[in-house]
Amino acid sequence: FISSIVTSDFDMDSRIEYLFQGNEMNAYIHTCGAVLFELDYLPVSWNYLDTMARHPEQNHPKGESSRGYDTYSRRAFIDHFFDADTDIDSFDSMSFKERGNFIDAPFEVVKCDREHSELVLEKSGTVVVGRNAYPVRLLKKFIFKRASINLYYTIKNLAETPLDLIFGSETNLSFLSKEVESLRIYRQNGKDRTIIEPEKTCLEALNELSFEDVVNEAVVNFSTLEPAECWSLPVGTLSGNEQEERLIYQSSCIVPRWKISLQPQESWENRLTLRMEKL
């Protein structure tokens, strides 16, 4: 079932959290950004969104920002609109320009169906393309089932002119380590699968990725109905001092992206799925 909780812990302004609570999964959605910010897989007692954002620290060398500092929390289903020349390196270093105004923005709750575990949120905002800002409506419909989440996206062009967009949905997942004895990442293609290195990787025409959590003997499966160009990369932060620095693994990040062309009042739709199960 879904219950709502009024809170001010997540944001300076008081917003609303929505909790799906089941026998296998607890999932928390926040109206700020309509993001998933906690994902508890109860059979293994693990929160796969126990993630951390990167911030400057006293021990970091002066001027050291090449590894990037985050301007938002590392959650799941974060909505990005990119320039055509944005690449995985500029995303990793957070030197890219965000062209939409949906991250951390308040979404309106359109529907909360507790009986069918369905939550629908919507925001009308703008996306900058070239020198102009265009009106866009973003709708996110969450459906919760046992140990899975289906997210249905609808993006509508509210402008009076055609619009070309590059949209990405960022998800971060926390594991004990990125090393092979803790985590194995596979690209799924039906029954066939190919192992993916845990380092920065660009994947073409992706439909499905599986994260095998070896430590907890569980699998987190991510899939998209519409094939995507996908960035897969570890999130790390510096630790130590100037004489002895280490890059500490924080989480694994995936950003599927789609090139979308919309006529006036036309919409694009897609479905993303996160599913957890025991190995």
mmCIF file of N, CA and C in Angstrom, residues 160-226:
data_model
loop_
_atom_site.group_PDB
_atom_site.id
_atom_site.type_symbol
_atom_site.label_atom_id
_atom_site.label_comp_id
_atom_site.label_asym_id
_atom_site.label_seq_id
_atom_site.Cartn_x
_atom_site.Cartn_y
_atom_site.Cartn_z
ATOM 1 N N GLU A 160 4.705 25.916 -29.581
ATOM 2 C CA GLU A 160 4.001 26.011 -30.864
ATOM 3 C C GLU A 160 4.905 25.651 -32.031
ATOM 4 N N THR A 161 6.113 25.213 -31.721
ATOM 5 C CA THR A 161 7.076 24.827 -32.753
ATOM 6 C C THR A 161 7.601 23.428 -32.446
ATOM 7 N N PRO A 162 8.128 22.719 -33.467
ATOM 8 C CA PRO A 162 8.739 21.409 -33.212
ATOM 9 C C PRO A 162 9.920 21.543 -32.259
ATOM 10 N N LEU A 163 10.209 20.451 -31.536
ATOM 11 C CA LEU A 163 11.221 20.512 -30.491
ATOM 12 C C LEU A 163 12.045 19.232 -30.503
ATOM 13 N N ASP A 164 13.381 19.384 -30.538
ATOM 14 C CA ASP A 164 14.304 18.256 -30.448
ATOM 15 C C ASP A 164 14.970 18.279 -29.078
ATOM 16 N N LEU A 165 14.853 17.166 -28.368
ATOM 17 C CA LEU A 165 15.340 17.088 -26.994
ATOM 18 C C LEU A 165 16.260 15.888 -26.825
ATOM 19 N N ILE A 166 17.167 15.997 -25.847
ATOM 20 C CA ILE A 166 17.923 14.836 -25.384
ATOM 21 C C ILE A 166 17.604 14.681 -23.899
ATOM 22 N N PHE A 167 16.863 13.636 -23.598
ATOM 23 C CA PHE A 167 16.376 13.407 -22.243
ATOM 24 C C PHE A 167 17.102 12.220 -21.622
ATOM 25 N N GLY A 168 17.462 12.351 -20.344
ATOM 26 C CA GLY A 168 18.102 11.264 -19.620
ATOM 27 C C GLY A 168 17.489 11.091 -18.245
ATOM 28 N N SER A 169 17.420 9.844 -17.793
ATOM 29 C CA SER A 169 16.893 9.527 -16.467
ATOM 30 C C SER A 169 17.997 8.847 -15.674
ATOM 31 N N GLU A 170 18.510 9.541 -14.668
ATOM 32 C CA GLU A 170 19.660 9.053 -13.894
ATOM 33 C C GLU A 170 19.211 8.210 -12.702
ATOM 34 N N THR A 171 19.848 7.054 -12.543
ATOM 35 C CA THR A 171 19.602 6.207 -11.372
ATOM 36 C C THR A 171 20.926 5.795 -10.753
ATOM 37 N N ASN A 172 21.015 5.911 -9.436
ATOM 38 C CA ASN A 172 22.199 5.512 -8.683
ATOM 39 C C ASN A 172 21.839 4.368 -7.746
ATOM 40 N N LEU A 173 22.709 3.373 -7.678
ATOM 41 C CA LEU A 173 22.473 2.194 -6.845
ATOM 42 C C LEU A 173 23.702 1.932 -5.987
ATOM 43 N N SER A 174 23.484 1.651 -4.719
ATOM 44 C CA SER A 174 24.594 1.470 -3.785
ATOM 45 C C SER A 174 24.852 -0.009 -3.528
ATOM 46 N N PHE A 175 26.123 -0.365 -3.644
ATOM 47 C CA PHE A 175 26.593 -1.715 -3.343
ATOM 48 C C PHE A 175 27.798 -1.601 -2.409
ATOM 49 N N LEU A 176 28.220 -2.718 -1.846
ATOM 50 C CA LEU A 176 29.339 -2.685 -0.909
ATOM 51 C C LEU A 176 30.618 -2.235 -1.596
ATOM 52 N N SER A 177 30.807 -2.666 -2.827
ATOM 53 C CA SER A 177 32.023 -2.355 -3.577
ATOM 54 C C SER A 177 31.741 -2.553 -5.055
ATOM 55 N N LYS A 178 32.597 -1.998 -5.900
ATOM 56 C CA LYS A 178 32.479 -2.237 -7.335
ATOM 57 C C LYS A 178 33.359 -3.400 -7.782
ATOM 58 N N GLU A 179 34.123 -3.984 -6.867
ATOM 59 C CA GLU A 179 35.009 -5.086 -7.211
ATOM 60 C C GLU A 179 34.211 -6.335 -7.531
ATOM 61 N N VAL A 180 34.814 -7.224 -8.337
ATOM 62 C CA VAL A 180 34.085 -8.362 -8.877
ATOM 63 C C VAL A 180 33.583 -9.312 -7.804
ATOM 64 N N GLU A 181 34.261 -9.360 -6.648
ATOM 65 C CA GLU A 181 33.791 -10.238 -5.584
ATOM 66 C C GLU A 181 32.552 -9.688 -4.881
ATOM 67 N N SER A 182 32.197 -8.428 -5.181
ATOM 68 C CA SER A 182 31.010 -7.800 -4.595
ATOM 69 C C SER A 182 29.924 -7.502 -5.618
ATOM 70 N N LEU A 183 30.319 -7.112 -6.834
ATOM 71 C CA LEU A 183 29.349 -6.647 -7.825
ATOM 72 C C LEU A 183 29.740 -7.114 -9.218
ATOM 73 N N ARG A 184 28.743 -7.626 -9.945
ATOM 74 C CA ARG A 184 28.939 -7.982 -11.349
ATOM 75 C C ARG A 184 27.808 -7.353 -12.154
ATOM 76 N N ILE A 185 28.174 -6.644 -13.228
ATOM 77 C CA ILE A 185 27.197 -5.935 -14.059
ATOM 78 C C ILE A 185 27.111 -6.644 -15.410
ATOM 79 N N TYR A 186 25.891 -6.944 -15.826
ATOM 80 C CA TYR A 186 25.685 -7.641 -17.087
ATOM 81 C C TYR A 186 24.718 -6.856 -17.971
ATOM 82 N N ARG A 187 25.010 -6.865 -19.249
ATOM 83 C CA ARG A 187 24.054 -6.379 -20.235
ATOM 84 C C ARG A 187 23.212 -7.565 -20.692
ATOM 85 N N GLN A 188 21.905 -7.439 -20.551
ATOM 86 C CA GLN A 188 20.999 -8.529 -20.890
ATOM 87 C C GLN A 188 20.463 -8.342 -22.306
ATOM 88 N N ASN A 189 20.414 -9.424 -23.061
ATOM 89 C CA ASN A 189 19.784 -9.432 -24.384
ATOM 90 C C ASN A 189 19.037 -10.756 -24.506
ATOM 91 N N GLY A 190 17.794 -10.784 -24.024
ATOM 92 C CA GLY A 190 17.064 -12.040 -23.923
ATOM 93 C C GLY A 190 17.734 -12.931 -22.893
ATOM 94 N N LYS A 191 18.068 -14.150 -23.276
ATOM 95 C CA LYS A 191 18.763 -15.067 -22.370
ATOM 96 C C LYS A 191 20.269 -14.878 -22.400
ATOM 97 N N ASP A 192 20.770 -14.120 -23.372
ATOM 98 C CA ASP A 192 22.205 -13.866 -23.478
ATOM 99 C C ASP A 192 22.583 -12.667 -22.614
ATOM 100 N N ARG A 193 23.780 -12.713 -22.071
ATOM 101 C CA ARG A 193 24.249 -11.566 -21.293
ATOM 102 C C ARG A 193 25.748 -11.406 -21.454
ATOM 103 N N THR A 194 26.174 -10.137 -21.397
ATOM 104 C CA THR A 194 27.578 -9.772 -21.557
ATOM 105 C C THR A 194 28.014 -8.984 -20.333
ATOM 106 N N ILE A 195 29.167 -9.360 -19.771
ATOM 107 C CA ILE A 195 29.631 -8.644 -18.587
ATOM 108 C C ILE A 195 30.114 -7.250 -18.967
ATOM 109 N N ILE A 196 29.785 -6.268 -18.125
ATOM 110 C CA ILE A 196 30.146 -4.869 -18.332
ATOM 111 C C ILE A 196 31.136 -4.459 -17.245
ATOM 112 N N GLU A 197 32.209 -3.809 -17.650
ATOM 113 C CA GLU A 197 33.185 -3.335 -16.669
ATOM 114 C C GLU A 197 32.544 -2.280 -15.761
ATOM 115 N N PRO A 198 32.963 -2.199 -14.489
ATOM 116 C CA PRO A 198 32.360 -1.236 -13.567
ATOM 117 C C PRO A 198 32.852 0.194 -13.774
ATOM 118 N N GLU A 199 33.767 0.407 -14.706
ATOM 119 C CA GLU A 199 34.294 1.751 -14.965
ATOM 120 C C GLU A 199 33.406 2.477 -15.972
ATOM 121 N N LYS A 200 33.797 3.694 -16.357
ATOM 122 C CA LYS A 200 32.984 4.491 -17.286
ATOM 123 C C LYS A 200 32.824 3.782 -18.623
ATOM 124 N N THR A 201 31.566 3.592 -19.006
ATOM 125 C CA THR A 201 31.257 2.847 -20.220
ATOM 126 C C THR A 201 30.056 3.481 -20.912
ATOM 127 N N CYS A 202 30.111 3.570 -22.247
ATOM 128 C CA CYS A 202 28.973 4.029 -23.045
ATOM 129 C C CYS A 202 28.385 2.837 -23.779
ATOM 130 N N LEU A 203 27.094 2.634 -23.615
ATOM 131 C CA LEU A 203 26.418 1.483 -24.191
ATOM 132 C C LEU A 203 25.384 1.950 -25.208
ATOM 133 N N GLU A 204 25.372 1.328 -26.381
ATOM 134 C CA GLU A 204 24.433 1.695 -27.430
ATOM 135 C C GLU A 204 23.224 0.757 -27.416
ATOM 136 N N ALA A 205 22.076 1.300 -27.770
ATOM 137 C CA ALA A 205 20.846 0.505 -27.949
ATOM 138 C C ALA A 205 20.613 -0.443 -26.779
ATOM 139 N N LEU A 206 20.640 0.097 -25.584
ATOM 140 C CA LEU A 206 20.471 -0.719 -24.372
ATOM 141 C C LEU A 206 19.001 -0.898 -24.034
ATOM 142 N N ASN A 207 18.645 -2.117 -23.665
ATOM 143 C CA ASN A 207 17.311 -2.396 -23.141
ATOM 144 C C ASN A 207 17.332 -2.849 -21.684
ATOM 145 N N GLU A 208 18.442 -3.518 -21.274
ATOM 146 C CA GLU A 208 18.400 -4.120 -19.945
ATOM 147 C C GLU A 208 19.803 -4.281 -19.376
ATOM 148 N N LEU A 209 19.941 -3.933 -18.082
ATOM 149 C CA LEU A 209 21.167 -4.153 -17.314
ATOM 150 C C LEU A 209 20.827 -4.888 -16.026
ATOM 151 N N SER A 210 21.711 -5.803 -15.626
ATOM 152 C CA SER A 210 21.525 -6.514 -14.367
ATOM 153 C C SER A 210 22.730 -6.268 -13.465
ATOM 154 N N PHE A 211 22.457 -5.924 -12.218
ATOM 155 C CA PHE A 211 23.496 -5.724 -11.222
ATOM 156 C C PHE A 211 23.415 -6.876 -10.219
ATOM 157 N N GLU A 212 24.390 -7.768 -10.257
ATOM 158 C CA GLU A 212 24.425 -8.893 -9.329
ATOM 159 C C GLU A 212 25.157 -8.467 -8.056
ATOM 160 N N ASP A 213 24.408 -8.366 -6.981
ATOM 161 C CA ASP A 213 24.953 -8.034 -5.673
ATOM 162 C C ASP A 213 25.422 -9.341 -5.036
ATOM 163 N N VAL A 214 26.703 -9.643 -5.235
ATOM 164 C CA VAL A 214 27.240 -10.933 -4.788
ATOM 165 C C VAL A 214 27.195 -11.043 -3.274
ATOM 166 N N VAL A 215 27.465 -9.956 -2.586
ATOM 167 C CA VAL A 215 27.512 -9.979 -1.120
ATOM 168 C C VAL A 215 26.158 -10.341 -0.528
ATOM 169 N N ASN A 216 25.109 -9.726 -1.048
ATOM 170 C CA ASN A 216 23.766 -9.965 -0.513
ATOM 171 C C ASN A 216 22.995 -11.055 -1.261
ATOM 172 N N GLU A 217 23.640 -11.633 -2.277
ATOM 173 C CA GLU A 217 23.017 -12.697 -3.074
ATOM 174 C C GLU A 217 21.664 -12.237 -3.634
ATOM 175 N N ALA A 218 21.727 -11.094 -4.315
ATOM 176 C CA ALA A 218 20.517 -10.509 -4.903
ATOM 177 C C ALA A 218 20.856 -9.896 -6.251
ATOM 178 N N VAL A 219 19.823 -9.608 -7.033
ATOM 179 C CA VAL A 219 19.985 -8.985 -8.353
ATOM 180 C C VAL A 219 19.065 -7.772 -8.434
ATOM 181 N N VAL A 220 19.613 -6.655 -8.929
ATOM 182 C CA VAL A 220 18.807 -5.490 -9.260
ATOM 183 C C VAL A 220 18.816 -5.369 -10.778
ATOM 184 N N ASN A 221 17.654 -5.471 -11.377
ATOM 185 C CA ASN A 221 17.528 -5.441 -12.825
ATOM 186 C C ASN A 221 16.905 -4.121 -13.260
ATOM 187 N N PHE A 222 17.540 -3.468 -14.237
ATOM 188 C CA PHE A 222 17.028 -2.220 -14.802
ATOM 189 C C PHE A 222 16.708 -2.463 -16.266
ATOM 190 N N SER A 223 15.526 -2.006 -16.718
ATOM 191 C CA SER A 223 15.168 -2.166 -18.121
ATOM 192 C C SER A 223 14.404 -0.959 -18.618
ATOM 193 N N THR A 224 14.484 -0.734 -19.938
ATOM 194 C CA THR A 224 13.764 0.346 -20.595
ATOM 195 C C THR A 224 13.055 -0.213 -21.814
ATOM 196 N N LEU A 225 11.810 0.167 -21.985
ATOM 197 C CA LEU A 225 11.038 -0.308 -23.134
ATOM 198 C C LEU A 225 11.599 0.246 -24.429
ATOM 199 N N GLU A 226 11.960 1.541 -24.430
ATOM 200 C CA GLU A 226 12.583 2.177 -25.589
ATOM 201 C C GLU A 226 14.098 2.053 -25.473
#
